[in-house]
Coordinates of C-alpha atoms in Angstrom, one line a residue:
Chain A
M1 CA -32.9 171.9 86.4
T2 CA -34.2 175.2 84.5
D3 CA -35.5 178.2 87.0
I4 CA -38.5 177.4 85.8
D5 CA -38.5 173.7 86.6
A6 CA -37.8 175.2 90.0
G7 CA -40.6 177.4 90.1
E8 CA -43.4 174.9 89.2
L9 CA -41.5 173.1 92.3
A10 CA -41.6 175.8 95.0
K11 CA -44.8 175.7 93.6
S12 CA -46.6 171.5 94.3
R13 CA -44.7 172.4 97.5
H14 CA -47.2 174.9 98.6
Y15 CA -49.7 173.9 97.4
D16 CA -52.0 173.8 100.6
W17 CA -53.0 170.1 101.1
A18 CA -54.1 169.8 104.4
P19 CA -58.2 170.7 103.3
L20 CA -58.7 168.3 101.0
L21 CA -58.6 165.3 103.8
L22 CA -61.6 166.6 105.5
L23 CA -63.9 165.5 103.4
P24 CA -62.8 161.9 103.1
L25 CA -61.6 162.0 106.7
L26 CA -65.2 163.2 107.8
A27 CA -66.3 160.1 105.2
I28 CA -63.8 157.0 107.0
A29 CA -64.8 158.5 111.2
A30 CA -68.8 158.2 109.6
L31 CA -68.9 154.5 108.7
P32 CA -68.0 153.1 112.2
L33 CA -71.0 155.5 113.8
I34 CA -73.5 154.1 111.4
G35 CA -72.8 150.6 110.9
S36 CA -73.6 149.3 107.1
L37 CA -71.3 149.6 104.5
S38 CA -74.6 149.9 102.4
T39 CA -77.0 152.8 104.6
W40 CA -73.1 154.9 104.9
A41 CA -71.8 154.6 100.7
T42 CA -75.6 155.7 100.2
L43 CA -76.3 158.3 102.4
T44 CA -72.3 159.4 100.6
A45 CA -73.4 159.3 97.7
A46 CA -76.7 162.0 98.3
G47 CA -74.2 163.9 99.8
L48 CA -71.9 164.0 97.7
A49 CA -75.6 164.9 95.3
M50 CA -76.8 167.2 97.4
G51 CA -73.2 168.9 97.6
M52 CA -72.5 169.1 94.6
I53 CA -76.0 170.8 93.9
I54 CA -75.5 173.4 96.1
F55 CA -72.0 174.5 94.6
I56 CA -74.0 175.1 91.4
I57 CA -75.8 177.4 93.7
A58 CA -73.0 179.1 95.1
S59 CA -70.0 179.1 92.8
G60 CA -71.5 182.5 91.6
L61 CA -72.3 184.1 95.1
T62 CA -69.5 183.5 96.2
L63 CA -67.5 185.7 93.2
V64 CA -69.4 188.3 93.6
F65 CA -68.9 188.0 97.3
G66 CA -65.1 187.8 96.8
L67 CA -65.3 190.4 93.7
M68 CA -67.3 193.5 94.2
D69 CA -67.7 193.1 98.1
V70 CA -71.9 192.1 97.4
L71 CA -73.5 191.3 100.2
N72 CA -76.5 189.3 97.9
F73 CA -79.4 187.4 100.3
G74 CA -82.0 188.5 97.5
H75 CA -80.0 185.5 95.3
G76 CA -82.8 182.7 96.9
A77 CA -84.8 184.4 94.4
F78 CA -82.7 183.4 91.4
I79 CA -83.1 179.5 93.2
S80 CA -86.9 179.9 93.4
V81 CA -87.6 181.1 90.4
G82 CA -85.7 179.4 87.8
A83 CA -87.1 176.1 89.8
Y84 CA -90.9 177.7 89.3
V85 CA -89.8 179.5 85.8
A86 CA -88.7 175.8 84.4
A87 CA -92.0 174.2 85.3
I88 CA -93.5 176.0 82.9
L89 CA -93.1 173.5 80.5
L90 CA -93.6 170.4 83.1
V91 CA -97.1 169.9 81.9
P92 CA -96.2 170.9 77.2
L93 CA -93.4 168.5 77.5
S94 CA -94.6 166.4 80.1
G95 CA -94.4 163.3 76.6
L96 CA -91.2 164.0 75.9
L97 CA -90.1 164.7 80.0
Q98 CA -92.5 160.9 80.6
A99 CA -91.6 158.5 76.9
D100 CA -88.3 155.6 78.3
S101 CA -86.1 157.5 75.9
L102 CA -83.3 158.9 77.5
A103 CA -82.5 161.4 74.3
L104 CA -85.9 162.7 74.6
N105 CA -86.2 163.0 78.2
I106 CA -82.2 164.8 78.2
L107 CA -83.7 166.9 74.9
A108 CA -86.7 168.3 77.4
L109 CA -84.7 168.7 80.3
L110 CA -82.6 170.9 79.1
A111 CA -84.9 173.0 77.8
L112 CA -86.3 173.5 80.8
I113 CA -82.8 174.4 82.1
A114 CA -82.4 176.2 79.1
L115 CA -85.3 178.7 80.2
A116 CA -84.7 178.7 83.8
M117 CA -81.5 180.4 83.0
V118 CA -82.3 182.8 80.6
A119 CA -84.6 183.8 83.0
T120 CA -82.4 184.3 85.8
G121 CA -79.7 185.7 84.1
L122 CA -82.3 188.4 82.6
L123 CA -83.4 188.6 86.2
G124 CA -79.8 189.4 87.5
W125 CA -79.2 191.8 85.2
A126 CA -82.3 193.4 86.5
F127 CA -81.8 193.2 89.9
E128 CA -78.5 194.5 89.5
R129 CA -79.2 197.8 87.7
V130 CA -81.6 198.2 90.0
I131 CA -80.8 196.4 93.7
I132 CA -77.5 196.6 94.1
M133 CA -76.0 199.5 91.8
P134 CA -77.4 202.3 94.2
V135 CA -75.8 200.3 97.2
Y136 CA -71.9 199.0 96.3
G137 CA -70.3 199.7 99.6
Q138 CA -73.0 199.3 101.7
H139 CA -73.1 196.3 103.8
L140 CA -76.2 197.1 105.8
K141 CA -77.9 198.5 102.9
Q142 CA -77.0 195.4 100.9
I143 CA -78.6 193.5 103.8
L144 CA -82.3 195.5 103.8
V145 CA -82.4 195.9 99.8
T146 CA -80.9 192.2 98.7
V147 CA -83.9 190.4 101.7
G148 CA -86.2 192.5 100.4
G149 CA -85.8 191.8 96.7
M150 CA -85.8 188.1 97.4
I151 CA -89.1 189.2 99.9
V152 CA -90.3 190.2 96.7
A153 CA -89.9 187.8 94.6
Q154 CA -91.0 184.9 96.5
Q155 CA -94.1 186.3 96.6
L156 CA -95.0 187.4 93.6
I157 CA -94.4 183.5 93.3
I158 CA -96.9 182.7 95.4
V159 CA -99.2 185.6 93.4
L160 CA -98.4 183.7 90.2
W161 CA -98.1 180.1 90.9
G162 CA -100.1 180.1 94.5
P163 CA -98.9 179.2 97.8
V164 CA -99.0 175.9 97.9
Q165 CA -96.5 173.1 96.8
L166 CA -96.2 171.8 93.5
S167 CA -94.9 168.3 92.6
F168 CA -91.5 168.5 90.2
P169 CA -91.8 164.7 88.6
L170 CA -87.8 163.3 87.6
P171 CA -87.7 162.5 83.8
T172 CA -88.8 158.5 83.6
A173 CA -85.2 157.6 82.5
F174 CA -83.6 159.6 85.7
R175 CA -85.5 157.6 88.0
G176 CA -84.4 154.1 89.7
A177 CA -81.3 153.1 91.5
I178 CA -78.6 151.7 90.6
V179 CA -77.3 148.3 92.1
L180 CA -74.1 147.6 93.3
G181 CA -74.1 144.5 95.2
D182 CA -76.1 146.3 98.6
V183 CA -75.4 149.9 97.2
A184 CA -78.1 151.1 95.9
I185 CA -77.4 154.8 94.3
E186 CA -80.4 157.1 93.0
R187 CA -79.8 157.6 89.6
Y188 CA -80.6 161.2 89.2
R189 CA -78.0 161.4 91.9
V190 CA -75.8 160.9 90.2
I191 CA -76.4 162.5 87.3
A192 CA -76.0 165.5 90.1
V193 CA -72.6 164.7 90.9
V194 CA -71.4 164.5 86.9
V195 CA -73.5 167.4 86.5
G196 CA -71.3 169.6 90.0
F197 CA -68.2 167.8 88.0
L198 CA -68.9 169.5 84.4
V199 CA -69.8 172.5 86.3
F200 CA -66.7 172.8 88.1
A201 CA -64.5 172.0 85.4
G202 CA -66.4 174.5 83.5
M203 CA -65.1 177.6 86.1
L204 CA -62.1 176.7 87.0
L205 CA -61.3 175.6 83.0
V206 CA -62.5 179.2 82.5
L207 CA -60.8 181.4 85.6
N208 CA -57.6 179.4 85.2
R209 CA -57.8 179.4 81.2
T210 CA -58.9 182.4 80.2
K211 CA -57.8 186.2 80.2
I212 CA -61.4 186.8 81.7
G213 CA -60.8 184.3 84.2
L214 CA -57.9 185.7 85.1
L215 CA -59.1 189.5 85.3
I216 CA -62.3 187.3 88.1
R217 CA -59.1 185.8 90.3
A218 CA -57.3 189.3 90.2
G219 CA -60.9 191.6 91.0
V220 CA -61.4 189.3 93.8
E221 CA -58.0 189.7 95.4
N222 CA -57.8 193.6 95.0
R223 CA -60.1 195.3 92.6
E224 CA -58.6 199.2 92.3
M225 CA -55.7 198.0 90.9
V226 CA -57.0 196.0 88.7
E227 CA -58.7 199.0 87.4
A228 CA -55.2 201.0 87.7
L229 CA -53.9 198.7 84.8
G230 CA -57.4 199.5 82.2
Y231 CA -60.0 196.9 83.1
H232 CA -63.5 198.5 83.3
I233 CA -64.1 195.6 86.2
R234 CA -67.7 197.2 86.4
R235 CA -68.4 195.9 83.5
L236 CA -66.5 192.6 84.7
F237 CA -69.1 192.4 87.6
V238 CA -72.3 192.9 86.0
G239 CA -70.8 190.0 83.7
V240 CA -69.5 187.7 86.9
F241 CA -73.3 189.0 88.9
V242 CA -75.7 187.5 85.6
A243 CA -73.6 184.4 85.4
G244 CA -73.7 183.9 88.8
S245 CA -77.7 184.4 88.8
T246 CA -78.0 182.0 85.5
L247 CA -75.5 178.9 87.9
A248 CA -78.3 179.5 90.3
G249 CA -81.2 179.3 87.8
L250 CA -79.8 175.5 86.7
G251 CA -79.4 174.9 90.4
G252 CA -82.3 176.2 90.9
V253 CA -83.6 173.3 88.5
M254 CA -81.7 170.6 90.0
W255 CA -82.7 171.4 93.3
A256 CA -86.2 171.5 92.2
L257 CA -85.8 168.0 91.1
Y258 CA -83.2 166.3 93.9
R259 CA -86.9 166.5 96.4
E260 CA -89.6 166.7 93.4
E261 CA -91.2 169.0 94.9
L262 CA -90.8 173.5 94.3
T263 CA -92.4 175.3 97.3
P264 CA -92.3 179.0 96.4
G265 CA -89.9 179.1 99.9
M266 CA -86.8 177.0 98.7
G267 CA -84.9 179.5 97.6
M268 CA -84.9 180.9 101.6
E269 CA -84.3 177.6 103.1
V270 CA -81.0 176.3 100.4
L271 CA -79.9 180.0 101.0
V272 CA -78.6 179.0 104.7
L273 CA -77.2 176.8 104.0
V274 CA -75.3 178.5 100.3
F275 CA -73.8 181.5 103.0
I276 CA -72.3 178.7 105.3
V277 CA -71.0 176.8 102.6
V278 CA -69.4 180.8 101.0
I279 CA -68.1 181.7 104.2
I280 CA -66.3 178.2 105.0
G281 CA -64.5 177.8 101.5
G282 CA -63.1 181.5 102.1
L283 CA -65.0 184.4 100.1
G284 CA -65.0 183.7 96.7
S285 CA -62.1 181.0 96.6
I286 CA -64.7 178.4 93.9
G287 CA -62.4 175.4 95.3
G288 CA -63.5 176.2 98.6
C289 CA -66.4 176.8 97.4
F290 CA -66.7 173.7 96.6
L291 CA -64.8 171.7 98.7
G292 CA -67.5 173.1 101.9
S293 CA -70.2 172.0 99.2
L294 CA -69.4 168.9 99.7
L295 CA -69.2 168.8 103.2
V296 CA -71.4 170.7 104.4
A297 CA -73.8 168.4 102.5
V298 CA -72.6 165.0 103.5
T299 CA -72.3 166.6 107.3
A300 CA -75.9 166.7 106.5
N301 CA -77.1 163.8 105.4
Y302 CA -74.6 162.0 108.4
A303 CA -76.4 163.8 111.4
G304 CA -79.2 163.6 109.4
F305 CA -78.8 159.9 110.2
L306 CA -77.1 159.6 112.9
A307 CA -79.4 162.1 115.6
P308 CA -81.8 163.8 113.4
K309 CA -82.8 166.1 116.5
V310 CA -79.2 167.9 116.5
A311 CA -78.6 167.6 112.0
L312 CA -80.1 171.1 111.5
G313 CA -76.9 172.3 113.4
S314 CA -75.0 170.3 112.0
N315 CA -73.5 172.3 109.8
I316 CA -73.6 175.4 111.8
L317 CA -70.9 173.5 114.6
L318 CA -69.0 172.6 111.7
M319 CA -69.0 176.2 109.8
V320 CA -67.3 177.0 113.6
L321 CA -65.3 174.1 113.9
I322 CA -64.1 175.3 110.5
L323 CA -63.4 179.1 111.7
L324 CA -61.5 178.3 114.9
W325 CA -59.0 176.3 113.3
R326 CA -58.9 178.8 109.7
S327 CA -60.9 181.6 110.8
R328 CA -60.9 183.0 107.0
G329 CA -62.2 180.2 106.0
L330 CA -60.4 176.6 104.0
Y331 CA -58.5 178.4 100.3
P332 CA -59.0 182.3 101.7
V333 CA -58.0 184.6 98.7
A334 CA -54.9 186.5 99.1
N335 CA -55.2 190.2 100.6
R336 CA -58.7 189.8 101.1
Chain B
M1 CA -49.3 217.7 70.8
S2 CA -46.1 219.6 70.8
E3 CA -42.6 218.3 72.3
T4 CA -41.6 220.5 75.1
A5 CA -45.0 220.6 76.7
P6 CA -44.8 219.1 79.9
L7 CA -46.4 215.4 79.4
L8 CA -48.2 215.9 83.0
Q9 CA -49.5 218.7 84.3
L10 CA -51.2 219.9 88.2
D11 CA -53.6 223.2 88.2
G12 CA -54.1 223.7 91.3
V13 CA -55.9 220.3 92.2
N14 CA -58.0 220.0 95.2
T15 CA -59.4 216.3 96.3
H16 CA -60.7 215.9 99.6
I17 CA -60.8 212.2 101.6
G18 CA -63.3 212.2 103.2
P19 CA -63.6 215.4 105.9
Y20 CA -60.0 216.0 104.8
H21 CA -58.4 218.5 102.3
I22 CA -55.2 216.6 101.3
L23 CA -54.4 218.6 98.2
Q24 CA -54.6 222.3 98.9
G25 CA -53.9 223.3 95.2
V26 CA -51.1 221.3 93.8
E27 CA -49.3 222.9 90.9
L28 CA -46.7 220.5 89.2
M29 CA -45.8 220.6 85.6
V30 CA -43.9 216.1 84.2
P31 CA -41.1 216.9 82.0
R32 CA -41.2 214.8 78.9
G33 CA -38.4 211.7 78.7
G34 CA -37.3 212.2 82.1
L35 CA -37.2 211.3 86.0
T36 CA -39.5 214.0 88.3
M37 CA -38.6 213.5 91.9
L38 CA -41.7 214.4 94.2
L39 CA -40.4 214.4 97.4
G40 CA -41.6 214.9 100.7
R41 CA -41.9 214.7 104.0
N42 CA -44.7 211.7 105.7
G43 CA -48.4 213.5 105.3
A44 CA -47.2 215.9 102.4
G45 CA -50.2 214.3 99.8
K46 CA -47.2 212.8 97.2
T47 CA -49.4 209.2 97.5
T48 CA -52.8 211.3 97.1
T49 CA -50.8 213.2 94.1
L50 CA -50.6 210.2 92.2
R51 CA -53.8 208.4 93.1
T52 CA -55.4 211.6 92.6
I53 CA -53.8 211.5 88.6
M54 CA -55.1 207.9 87.7
G55 CA -58.3 208.7 89.0
L56 CA -58.2 206.4 92.4
W57 CA -59.4 209.0 94.6
H58 CA -61.3 212.4 92.2
A59 CA -59.9 216.0 92.4
S60 CA -62.5 217.7 94.0
A61 CA -60.7 221.0 91.9
G62 CA -58.5 222.1 89.5
R63 CA -57.0 220.5 86.0
V64 CA -55.3 217.3 85.4
R65 CA -53.9 217.7 82.1
F66 CA -52.1 214.2 80.2
D67 CA -50.7 214.3 76.4
G68 CA -53.1 217.3 75.6
A69 CA -55.8 215.9 76.8
E70 CA -57.9 216.8 80.9
I71 CA -58.4 213.9 82.6
T72 CA -59.8 215.2 85.2
A73 CA -62.5 213.4 85.6
W74 CA -61.6 210.0 83.8
A75 CA -62.3 206.8 85.0
T76 CA -59.2 204.9 86.4
P77 CA -59.3 202.2 83.8
D78 CA -59.8 205.2 80.9
I79 CA -56.4 206.9 82.3
A80 CA -53.7 204.1 82.4
R81 CA -55.2 203.0 78.5
A82 CA -53.6 206.9 77.5
G83 CA -50.7 205.6 78.4
I84 CA -50.5 205.7 82.6
A85 CA -49.3 203.0 84.7
Y86 CA -48.9 202.6 87.8
V87 CA -47.2 200.6 90.8
P88 CA -48.7 201.8 94.3
E89 CA -47.1 202.0 98.0
N90 CA -48.3 198.8 98.6
M91 CA -47.2 197.1 94.8
G92 CA -50.3 196.2 93.9
I93 CA -50.0 192.6 93.6
F94 CA -52.4 189.6 93.1
A95 CA -50.1 187.5 95.6
D96 CA -52.6 183.9 94.0
L97 CA -51.7 185.1 90.1
T98 CA -48.1 183.7 89.5
V99 CA -45.2 185.9 88.3
R100 CA -46.2 185.1 84.6
E101 CA -50.1 186.0 85.8
N102 CA -49.5 189.1 87.3
L103 CA -47.3 190.3 83.0
L104 CA -49.6 188.2 81.9
L105 CA -52.4 191.3 83.1
A106 CA -50.8 193.7 82.4
A107 CA -50.4 193.0 78.9
R108 CA -54.0 194.4 77.1
A109 CA -52.5 194.0 73.8
G110 CA -53.1 190.0 74.6
D111 CA -49.6 187.7 74.5
I112 CA -47.0 188.9 76.1
D113 CA -43.9 190.8 73.9
E114 CA -41.0 188.2 73.9
G115 CA -38.5 190.9 73.4
R116 CA -40.1 192.9 76.0
L117 CA -40.5 189.9 78.7
R118 CA -36.2 189.2 77.9
W119 CA -35.0 193.0 78.6
V120 CA -38.1 192.3 81.9
F121 CA -35.7 189.5 82.3
G122 CA -32.7 191.3 82.2
L123 CA -33.5 193.9 84.8
F124 CA -35.2 191.5 86.9
P125 CA -33.8 188.2 87.0
A126 CA -35.1 186.9 90.1
L127 CA -38.6 187.0 87.7
K128 CA -38.0 184.0 85.9
K129 CA -37.0 181.4 88.0
F130 CA -39.6 182.3 90.2
W131 CA -42.3 182.2 86.8
S132 CA -44.6 179.9 87.7
L133 CA -44.6 180.8 91.8
P134 CA -47.9 182.5 93.2
A135 CA -46.0 185.6 93.5
G136 CA -47.1 186.0 96.6
F137 CA -44.2 182.9 98.3
L138 CA -42.2 186.3 97.0
S139 CA -40.0 188.2 98.8
G140 CA -40.9 192.1 99.7
G141 CA -38.3 192.8 97.1
Q142 CA -39.3 190.4 94.6
K143 CA -42.3 191.9 94.3
Q144 CA -41.4 195.4 94.4
M145 CA -39.4 193.8 91.1
L146 CA -43.0 192.7 90.3
S147 CA -44.7 195.1 90.6
I148 CA -41.8 197.4 88.9
A149 CA -41.9 194.9 86.0
R150 CA -45.5 194.6 85.8
A151 CA -46.2 199.0 84.9
V152 CA -42.9 198.6 81.8
I153 CA -44.1 195.2 80.4
E154 CA -45.7 196.9 77.5
P155 CA -44.4 200.3 76.7
R156 CA -46.7 203.4 78.3
K157 CA -46.2 207.4 78.4
L158 CA -46.0 208.0 81.2
F159 CA -45.4 205.4 84.8
L160 CA -46.2 206.5 88.3
I161 CA -44.1 204.7 90.9
D162 CA -44.8 205.2 94.9
E163 CA -41.6 204.8 97.3
P164 CA -40.2 201.5 95.2
T165 CA -37.5 201.2 97.1
K166 CA -39.8 201.1 100.9
G167 CA -38.7 198.7 103.0
L168 CA -36.2 197.1 100.8
A169 CA -32.2 196.2 101.5
P170 CA -29.7 198.3 100.6
A171 CA -28.4 195.8 98.3
I172 CA -32.0 195.6 96.5
I173 CA -32.0 199.8 96.8
M174 CA -28.3 199.4 94.5
N175 CA -29.9 196.5 91.6
M176 CA -33.1 199.3 91.7
I177 CA -31.0 201.9 90.9
A178 CA -29.8 200.1 87.9
A179 CA -33.0 198.9 86.9
F180 CA -34.2 202.1 86.7
R181 CA -31.4 204.0 84.9
E182 CA -31.8 201.3 82.2
L183 CA -35.1 202.2 82.3
K184 CA -33.9 205.8 81.7
Q185 CA -32.3 204.6 78.5
T186 CA -35.4 204.5 77.2
A187 CA -37.4 207.7 77.0
A188 CA -39.5 207.0 79.3
T189 CA -41.6 210.0 81.7
I190 CA -41.1 208.7 85.5
L191 CA -42.6 210.4 88.2
L192 CA -41.6 209.0 90.9
V193 CA -42.5 209.3 94.3
E194 CA -39.3 208.4 97.3
Q195 CA -38.0 208.9 100.4
N196 CA -34.7 208.1 100.3
F197 CA -33.0 211.3 99.5
M198 CA -29.8 209.8 98.0
F199 CA -31.9 207.0 95.9
A200 CA -33.8 210.3 94.1
K201 CA -30.4 212.4 94.2
S202 CA -29.1 209.9 91.4
L203 CA -32.2 209.3 89.6
G204 CA -34.0 212.7 89.2
D205 CA -33.9 214.8 86.5
T206 CA -35.9 217.2 87.7
V207 CA -37.5 217.0 91.4
A208 CA -41.0 218.6 93.4
V209 CA -41.1 219.0 97.1
M210 CA -44.9 218.9 99.3
D211 CA -45.7 220.3 102.2
N212 CA -49.3 220.6 103.2
G213 CA -50.9 219.2 100.1
R214 CA -48.8 221.4 97.9
V215 CA -45.8 222.4 95.7
V216 CA -43.9 224.8 97.1
H217 CA -40.8 223.6 95.9
S218 CA -39.5 222.7 92.1
G219 CA -36.5 222.5 89.5
S220 CA -33.9 220.7 88.5
M221 CA -33.2 216.9 91.0
A222 CA -29.1 218.6 90.5
E223 CA -30.0 222.5 91.9
L224 CA -31.7 221.1 95.0
A225 CA -29.1 217.9 95.9
E226 CA -26.3 221.3 96.2
D227 CA -27.9 223.1 98.2
R228 CA -27.8 221.5 101.4
D229 CA -30.2 224.7 103.0
L230 CA -32.9 224.3 100.2
Q231 CA -32.7 220.4 102.3
H232 CA -32.5 221.1 105.5
R233 CA -35.9 224.1 104.9
L234 CA -37.8 221.7 101.9
L235 CA -36.5 217.9 104.0
G236 CA -35.4 218.5 106.6
L237 CA -32.6 216.9 105.9
S238 CA -28.8 217.1 105.2
L239 CA -27.6 215.2 102.2
D240 CA -24.6 214.6 105.5
S241 CA -27.2 212.2 107.3
H242 CA -27.5 210.1 104.1
Q243 CA -23.7 209.6 102.8

């Protein structure tokens, strides 16, 4: 065995597998409580789909948290704005969205998503310049101004689109369910899982295979040392913030499609789950964020079926239990 | 730029950290191509001096000149890109990144130069052994080796190294001395903060001693090593206690 092989072996021995067991354990534990295999499968698929959408939204926030130690409660604004801006194209593209053609449906949906991502990317850039930049290193002020920013965005949505709930219908080809024996899984949930995996794989690819990714991972651990090596972390941060905003825009469209409706407060509502995910995953950890998203969403679905009255608190309980086990989250980033 | 001019010069540098006035008019010259030791008791201002040179804390008064340019108000990345490598007291290792990734990050030119990497492996063979292992799994001595390797993985004009022997076993300190001797062969300019006087004596060409935020003595290392009264007065020690 070469020396480098010995290093690889040591690395594999040190990989922390324990948190990965939580999701299968949770699913197995829920099966006898739910009783019906088809109901369990439906709830699990719904939970995985919801978890993927939460991951898309939360992944940008955890990097912003980890990289620049910024508490951005305004992240919810990007979710709402992304969904509402995409809705602008619902009427002009209704022909394509309601056509009996998967290709046309996808084309129209891609147009909606592109518009949402461009809008939230630009909003993210402006948000960072105007709201975040003056309060670096000041957590209390960050909370105040970013919450303020989100309230302003929410009120602007009410001014422009009104306070009432709007419909956000699924494209024709995405409706209906795939039936496997007694189990029916909605098509859109399968698509959400696929998109979530693609985003996760893309992020892992960028973080692990590119110099930019290497800089982001290093910056999450030790910003000062990255600067001492000759890299302007401030420029990196702006890029990450904008990327996180665009992902929130994508997540906003997917969340609206999941619920098939829009409300001005939708960003704020999902933000609570997003923060739970970021905390239990470990600040700045993409792997932790992915696992945390799935755990939070699957728990919410099981709890909603088994005990609707306590469903709201189920994720708080999950967070408490995980933090009692690992006080810095499932996959804590070193030095944080 | 004249080859006889000092590579680094601090003129009347003052640094405040919050309400504390740490550096109080530091005058320091680091000649080209040698190893300058920065000595002094705990709290004398040695680490603050290095951090001020790197722009991690900005001088509130005075000037820092490096290779003919005034870098006092430069941002840290620009100072690093001007040719200064920094090894902090806490080593600044990225624990979640592998040894390879730590070195790759320091190689701003892109890929790591193969010849330079072989030279680094010659200095610190342990790094080759743990090449693909996250740096967090290394021992304290191996982390220190990685921290220094990261600084030298590409040629730089000046190396600022803060207490490289802190907390290390004597055998590893001997390895460090050998590595620094080899680094000196490359005509590198090094400013090294150290508490271990034997280490300083064995490597230093010139020396500056700090006390209460000022440089209170500068000269050749050999001169200080031979003058026990001076050592006692400046550092509160004698070589006898370290031999």
